[in-house]
mmCIF file of C-alpha atoms and ligand atoms in Angstrom:
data_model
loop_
_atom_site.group_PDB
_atom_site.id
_atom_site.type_symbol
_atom_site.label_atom_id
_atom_site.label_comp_id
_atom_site.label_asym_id
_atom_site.label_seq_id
_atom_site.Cartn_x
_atom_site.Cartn_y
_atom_site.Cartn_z
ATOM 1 C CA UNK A 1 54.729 124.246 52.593
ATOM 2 C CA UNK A 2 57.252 121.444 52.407
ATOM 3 C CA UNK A 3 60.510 121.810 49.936
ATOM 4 C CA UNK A 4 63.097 118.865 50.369
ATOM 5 C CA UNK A 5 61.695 117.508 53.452
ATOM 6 C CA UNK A 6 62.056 121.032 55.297
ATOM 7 C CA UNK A 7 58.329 122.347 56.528
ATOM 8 C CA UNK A 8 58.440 125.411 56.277
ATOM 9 C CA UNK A 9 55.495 128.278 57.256
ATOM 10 C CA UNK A 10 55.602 132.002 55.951
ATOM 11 C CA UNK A 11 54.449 134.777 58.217
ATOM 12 C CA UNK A 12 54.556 137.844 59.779
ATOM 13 C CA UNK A 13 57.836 138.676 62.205
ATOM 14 C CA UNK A 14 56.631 139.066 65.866
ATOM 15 C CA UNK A 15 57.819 142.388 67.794
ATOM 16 C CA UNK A 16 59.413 139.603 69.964
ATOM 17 C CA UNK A 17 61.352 138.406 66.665
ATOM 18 C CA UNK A 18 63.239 141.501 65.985
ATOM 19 C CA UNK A 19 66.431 141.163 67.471
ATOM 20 C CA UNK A 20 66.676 136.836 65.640
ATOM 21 C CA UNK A 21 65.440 138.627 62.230
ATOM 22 C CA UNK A 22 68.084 141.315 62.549
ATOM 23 C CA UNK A 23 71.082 138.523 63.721
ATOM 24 C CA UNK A 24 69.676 136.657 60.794
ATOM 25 C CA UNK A 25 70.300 139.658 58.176
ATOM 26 C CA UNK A 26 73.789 140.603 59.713
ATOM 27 C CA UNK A 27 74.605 136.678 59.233
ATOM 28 C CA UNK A 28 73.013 136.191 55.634
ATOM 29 C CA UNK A 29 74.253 139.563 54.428
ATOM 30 C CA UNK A 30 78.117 138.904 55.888
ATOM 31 C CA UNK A 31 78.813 135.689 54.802
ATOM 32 C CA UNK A 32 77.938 136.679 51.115
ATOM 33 C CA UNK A 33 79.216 140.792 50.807
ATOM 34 C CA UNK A 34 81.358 141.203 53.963
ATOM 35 C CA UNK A 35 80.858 142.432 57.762
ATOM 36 C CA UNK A 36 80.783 145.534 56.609
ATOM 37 C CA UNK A 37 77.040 144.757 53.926
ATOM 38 C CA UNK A 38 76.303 142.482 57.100
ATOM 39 C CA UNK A 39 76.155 145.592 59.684
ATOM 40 C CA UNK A 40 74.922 147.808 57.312
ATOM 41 C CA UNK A 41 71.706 145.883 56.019
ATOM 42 C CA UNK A 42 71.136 144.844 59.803
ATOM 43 C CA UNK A 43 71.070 148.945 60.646
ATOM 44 C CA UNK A 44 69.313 150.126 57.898
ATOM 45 C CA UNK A 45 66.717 147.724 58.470
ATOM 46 C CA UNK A 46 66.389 148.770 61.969
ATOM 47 C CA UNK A 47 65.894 152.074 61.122
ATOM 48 C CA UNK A 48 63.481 151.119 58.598
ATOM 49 C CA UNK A 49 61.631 149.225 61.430
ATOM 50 C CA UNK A 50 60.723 152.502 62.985
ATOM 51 C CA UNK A 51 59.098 154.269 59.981
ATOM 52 C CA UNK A 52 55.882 154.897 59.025
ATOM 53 C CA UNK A 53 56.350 153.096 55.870
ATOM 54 C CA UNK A 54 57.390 150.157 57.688
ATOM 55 C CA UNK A 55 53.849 147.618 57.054
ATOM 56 C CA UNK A 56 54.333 144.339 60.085
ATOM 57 C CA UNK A 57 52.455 142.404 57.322
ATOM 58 C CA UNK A 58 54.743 142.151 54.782
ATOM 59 C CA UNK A 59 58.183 141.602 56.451
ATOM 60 C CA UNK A 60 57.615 138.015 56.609
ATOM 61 C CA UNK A 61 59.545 135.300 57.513
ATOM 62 C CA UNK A 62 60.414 131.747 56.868
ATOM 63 C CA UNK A 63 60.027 129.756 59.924
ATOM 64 C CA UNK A 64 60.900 125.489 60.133
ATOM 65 C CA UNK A 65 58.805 123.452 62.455
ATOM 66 C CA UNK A 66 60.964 123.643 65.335
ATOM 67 C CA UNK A 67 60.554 127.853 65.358
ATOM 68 C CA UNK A 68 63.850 128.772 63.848
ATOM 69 C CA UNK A 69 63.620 131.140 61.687
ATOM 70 C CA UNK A 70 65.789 130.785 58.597
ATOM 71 C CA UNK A 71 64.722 133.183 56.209
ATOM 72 C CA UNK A 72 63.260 136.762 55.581
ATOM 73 C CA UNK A 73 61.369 139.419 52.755
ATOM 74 C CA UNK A 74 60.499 142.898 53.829
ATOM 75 C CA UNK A 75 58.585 145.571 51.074
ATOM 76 C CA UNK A 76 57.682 148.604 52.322
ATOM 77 C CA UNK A 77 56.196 151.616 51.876
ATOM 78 C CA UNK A 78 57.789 153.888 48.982
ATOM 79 C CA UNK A 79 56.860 157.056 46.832
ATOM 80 C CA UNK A 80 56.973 157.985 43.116
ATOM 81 C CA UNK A 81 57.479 161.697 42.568
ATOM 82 C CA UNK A 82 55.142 162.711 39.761
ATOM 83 C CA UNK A 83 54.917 165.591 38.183
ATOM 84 C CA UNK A 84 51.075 165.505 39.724
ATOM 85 C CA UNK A 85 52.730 164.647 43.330
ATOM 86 C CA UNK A 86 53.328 161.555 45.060
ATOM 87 C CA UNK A 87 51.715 158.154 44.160
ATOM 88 C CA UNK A 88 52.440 155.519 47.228
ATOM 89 C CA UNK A 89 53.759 151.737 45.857
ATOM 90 C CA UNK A 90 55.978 149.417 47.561
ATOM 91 C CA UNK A 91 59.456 148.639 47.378
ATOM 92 C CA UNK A 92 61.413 145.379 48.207
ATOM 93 C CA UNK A 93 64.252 146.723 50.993
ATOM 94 C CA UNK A 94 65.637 143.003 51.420
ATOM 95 C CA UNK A 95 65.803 139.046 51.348
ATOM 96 C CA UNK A 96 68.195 137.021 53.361
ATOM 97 C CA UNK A 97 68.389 133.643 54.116
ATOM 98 C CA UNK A 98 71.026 131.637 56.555
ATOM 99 C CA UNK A 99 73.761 130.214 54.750
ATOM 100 C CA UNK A 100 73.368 126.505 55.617
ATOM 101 C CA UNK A 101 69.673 126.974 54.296
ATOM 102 C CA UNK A 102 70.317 128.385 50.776
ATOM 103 C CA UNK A 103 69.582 127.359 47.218
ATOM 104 C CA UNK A 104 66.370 124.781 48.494
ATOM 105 C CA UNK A 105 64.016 127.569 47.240
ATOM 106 C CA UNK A 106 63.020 129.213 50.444
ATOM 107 C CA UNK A 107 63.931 133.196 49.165
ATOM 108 C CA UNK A 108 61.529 132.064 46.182
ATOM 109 C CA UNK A 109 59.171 131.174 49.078
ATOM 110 C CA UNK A 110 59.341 134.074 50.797
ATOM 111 C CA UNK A 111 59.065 136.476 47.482
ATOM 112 C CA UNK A 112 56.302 134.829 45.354
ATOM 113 C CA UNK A 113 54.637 134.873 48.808
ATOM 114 C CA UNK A 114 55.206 138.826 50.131
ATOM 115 C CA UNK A 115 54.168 139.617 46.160
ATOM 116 C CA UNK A 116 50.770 137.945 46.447
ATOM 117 C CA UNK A 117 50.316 139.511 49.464
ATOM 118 C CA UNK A 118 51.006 142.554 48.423
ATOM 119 C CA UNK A 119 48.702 142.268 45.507
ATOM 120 C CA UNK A 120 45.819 141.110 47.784
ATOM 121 C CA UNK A 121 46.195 144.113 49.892
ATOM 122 C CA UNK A 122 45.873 146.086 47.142
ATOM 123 C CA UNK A 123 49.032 147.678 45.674
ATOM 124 C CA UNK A 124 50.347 147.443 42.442
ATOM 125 C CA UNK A 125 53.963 147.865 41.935
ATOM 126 C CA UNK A 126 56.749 146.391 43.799
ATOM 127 C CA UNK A 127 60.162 148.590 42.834
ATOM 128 C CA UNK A 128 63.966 147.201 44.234
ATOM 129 C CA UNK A 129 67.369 147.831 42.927
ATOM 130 C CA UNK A 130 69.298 145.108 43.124
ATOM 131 C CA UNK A 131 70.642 141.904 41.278
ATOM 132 C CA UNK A 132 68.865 141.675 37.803
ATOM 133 C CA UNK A 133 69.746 137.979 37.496
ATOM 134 C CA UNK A 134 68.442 137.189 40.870
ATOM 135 C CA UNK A 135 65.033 139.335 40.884
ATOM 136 C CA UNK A 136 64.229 138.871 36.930
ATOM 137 C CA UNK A 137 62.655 134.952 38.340
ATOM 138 C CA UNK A 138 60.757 136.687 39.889
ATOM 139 C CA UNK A 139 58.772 138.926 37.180
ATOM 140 C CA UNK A 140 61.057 142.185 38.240
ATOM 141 C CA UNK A 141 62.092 144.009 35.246
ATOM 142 C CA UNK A 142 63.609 147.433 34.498
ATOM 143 C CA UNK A 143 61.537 150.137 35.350
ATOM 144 C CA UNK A 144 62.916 152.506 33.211
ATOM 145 C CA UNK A 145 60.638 150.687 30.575
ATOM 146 C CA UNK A 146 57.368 152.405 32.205
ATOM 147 C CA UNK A 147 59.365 155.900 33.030
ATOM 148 C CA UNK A 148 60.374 155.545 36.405
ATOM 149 C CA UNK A 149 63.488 156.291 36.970
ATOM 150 C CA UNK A 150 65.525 156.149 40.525
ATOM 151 C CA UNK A 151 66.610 159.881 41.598
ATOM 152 C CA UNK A 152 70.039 159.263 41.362
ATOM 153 C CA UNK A 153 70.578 157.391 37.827
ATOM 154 C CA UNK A 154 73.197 159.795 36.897
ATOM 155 C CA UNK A 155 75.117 158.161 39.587
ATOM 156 C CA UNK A 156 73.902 154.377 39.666
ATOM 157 C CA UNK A 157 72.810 154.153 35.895
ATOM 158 C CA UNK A 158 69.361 152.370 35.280
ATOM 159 C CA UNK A 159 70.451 148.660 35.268
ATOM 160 C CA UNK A 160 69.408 147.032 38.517
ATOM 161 C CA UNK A 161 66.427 149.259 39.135
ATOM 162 C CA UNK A 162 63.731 147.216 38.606
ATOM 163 C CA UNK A 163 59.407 147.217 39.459
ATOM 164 C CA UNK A 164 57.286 143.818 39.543
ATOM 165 C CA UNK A 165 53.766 145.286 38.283
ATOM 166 C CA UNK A 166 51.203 143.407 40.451
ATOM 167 C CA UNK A 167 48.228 144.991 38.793
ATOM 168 C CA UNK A 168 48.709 145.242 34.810
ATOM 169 C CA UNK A 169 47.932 148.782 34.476
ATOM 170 C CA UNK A 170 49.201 149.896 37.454
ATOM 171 C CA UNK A 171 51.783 151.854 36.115
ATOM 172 C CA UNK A 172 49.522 153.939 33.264
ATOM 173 C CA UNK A 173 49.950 157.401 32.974
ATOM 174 C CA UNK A 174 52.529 157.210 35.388
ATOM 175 C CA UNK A 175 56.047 158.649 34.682
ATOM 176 C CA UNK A 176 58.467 160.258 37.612
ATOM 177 C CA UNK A 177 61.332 159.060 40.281
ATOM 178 C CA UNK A 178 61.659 157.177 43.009
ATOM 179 C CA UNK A 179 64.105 157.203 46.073
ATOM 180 C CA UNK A 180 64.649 153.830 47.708
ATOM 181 C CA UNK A 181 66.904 151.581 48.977
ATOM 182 C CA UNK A 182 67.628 148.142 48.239
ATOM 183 C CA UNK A 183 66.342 144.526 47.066
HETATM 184 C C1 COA B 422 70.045 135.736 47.787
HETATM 185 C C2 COA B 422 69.507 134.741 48.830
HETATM 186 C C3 COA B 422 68.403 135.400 49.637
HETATM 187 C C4 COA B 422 68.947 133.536 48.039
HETATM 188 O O1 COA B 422 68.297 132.676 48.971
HETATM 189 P P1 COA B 422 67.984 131.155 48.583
HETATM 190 O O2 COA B 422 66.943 130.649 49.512
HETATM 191 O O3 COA B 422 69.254 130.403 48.472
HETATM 192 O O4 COA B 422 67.375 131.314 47.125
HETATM 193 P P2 COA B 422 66.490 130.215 46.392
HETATM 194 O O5 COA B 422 66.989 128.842 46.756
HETATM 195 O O6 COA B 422 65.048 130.496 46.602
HETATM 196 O O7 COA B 422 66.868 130.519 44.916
HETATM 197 C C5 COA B 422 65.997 131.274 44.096
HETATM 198 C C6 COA B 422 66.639 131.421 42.752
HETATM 199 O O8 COA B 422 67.676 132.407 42.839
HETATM 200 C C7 COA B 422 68.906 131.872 42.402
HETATM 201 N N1 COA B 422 69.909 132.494 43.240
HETATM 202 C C8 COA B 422 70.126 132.243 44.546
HETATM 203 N N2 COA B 422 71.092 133.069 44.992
HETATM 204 C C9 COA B 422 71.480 133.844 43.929
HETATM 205 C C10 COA B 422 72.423 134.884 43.774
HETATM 206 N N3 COA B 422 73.185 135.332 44.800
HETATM 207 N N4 COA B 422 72.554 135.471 42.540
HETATM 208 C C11 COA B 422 71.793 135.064 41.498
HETATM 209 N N5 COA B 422 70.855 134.081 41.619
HETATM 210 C C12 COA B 422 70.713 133.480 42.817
HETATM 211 C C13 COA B 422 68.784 130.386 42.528
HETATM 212 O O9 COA B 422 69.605 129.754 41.581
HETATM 213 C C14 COA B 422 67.316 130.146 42.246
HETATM 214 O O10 COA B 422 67.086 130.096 40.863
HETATM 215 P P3 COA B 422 65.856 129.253 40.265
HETATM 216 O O11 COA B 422 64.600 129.742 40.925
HETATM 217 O O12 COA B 422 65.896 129.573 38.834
HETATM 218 O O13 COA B 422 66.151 127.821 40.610
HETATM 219 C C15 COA B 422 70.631 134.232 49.765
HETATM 220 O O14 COA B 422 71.714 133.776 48.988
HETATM 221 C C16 COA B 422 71.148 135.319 50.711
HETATM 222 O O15 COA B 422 70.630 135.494 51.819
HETATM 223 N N6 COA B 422 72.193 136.075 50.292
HETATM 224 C C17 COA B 422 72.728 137.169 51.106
HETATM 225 C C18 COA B 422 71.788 138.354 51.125
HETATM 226 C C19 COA B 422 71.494 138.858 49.716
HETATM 227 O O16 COA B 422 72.386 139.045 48.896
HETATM 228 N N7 COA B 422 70.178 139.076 49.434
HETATM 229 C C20 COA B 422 69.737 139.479 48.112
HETATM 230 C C21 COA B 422 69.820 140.948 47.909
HETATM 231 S S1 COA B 422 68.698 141.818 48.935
#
């Protein structure tokens, strides 16, 4: 893919990749929230590296032609609590792209690409809680409209918590909470 002269390729991080993909968050996240977002992101998603919900194929990154990589998407693994038990989906943990790189398109890249994906591999429901502005481009919308709520609204209210339905239909029938992190 080319966007104002930059080739760029999306794929899967490389074991080898970790430590430039977690430099790359800590960078992203501090120059827009503080050193204090910046470590945090960076260790969560470290953590998040080691857990079973943690799928190599979907935390992708955005790579130019000489091998630097200048952007990144991860969704993992994450559960709805139903009153039926627990229906797996996916949530969007993070995006992050390098300062000097931003606003040429590449998080749009990255997203429209992990959510086709993520389709093809056959879920159907992305949820985040984030930025409505920033993740409604991107088909995101509340998810208290289907009856998913996160588990701690009484804290965090409902705005920001958000599900991309990959599958129409995905969500029918389906009412109950949910217990990420981020997006
Ligand atoms: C948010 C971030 C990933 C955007 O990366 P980017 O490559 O500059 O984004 P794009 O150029 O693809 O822009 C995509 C769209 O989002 C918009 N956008 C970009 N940053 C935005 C922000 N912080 N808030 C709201 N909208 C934003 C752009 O205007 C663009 O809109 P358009 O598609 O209608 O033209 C980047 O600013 C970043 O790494 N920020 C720090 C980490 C962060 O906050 N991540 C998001 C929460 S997980």
């Amino acid at each position: 893919m080319e966007i104002n002269k930059l080739k760029i390729v999306i794929r899967p991080e490389m074991p080898s990749e970790y430590e430039e993909v977690n430099k790359l968050i800590y960078e992203a996240f501090s120059e827009q929230h503080g050193i204090d977002t910046g470590n945090f992101m960076m260790e969560h998603f470290i953590k998040e590296r080691q857990k079973e919900t943690f799928i190599p194929e979907l935390s992708l990154v955005a790579v130019l032609e000489n091998g630097r990589i200048v952007g990144e998407v991860v969704l993992h693994e994450t559960d709805i609590t139903t009153a039926n038990g627990k229906i797996t989906q996916l949530t969007l943990a993070q995006s992050a792209v390098l300062p000097e790189y931003r606003m040429q398109g590449i998080m749009r890249m990255l997203v429209e690409y992990a959510l086709n994906k993520a389709k093809n591999m056959g879920y159907g429901a992305v949820f985040l809680g984030g930025n409505p502005k920033l993740y409604a481009r991107y088909g995101f919308e509340p998810s208290s409209k289907y009856g998913i709520f996160h588990e701690n609204r009484k804290k965090w209210g409902d705005e920001g918590f958000m599900v991309c339905i990959l599958k129409p239909g995905a969500l029918d029938g389906i009412t109950g909470t949910t217990s990420y992190y981020g997006g």
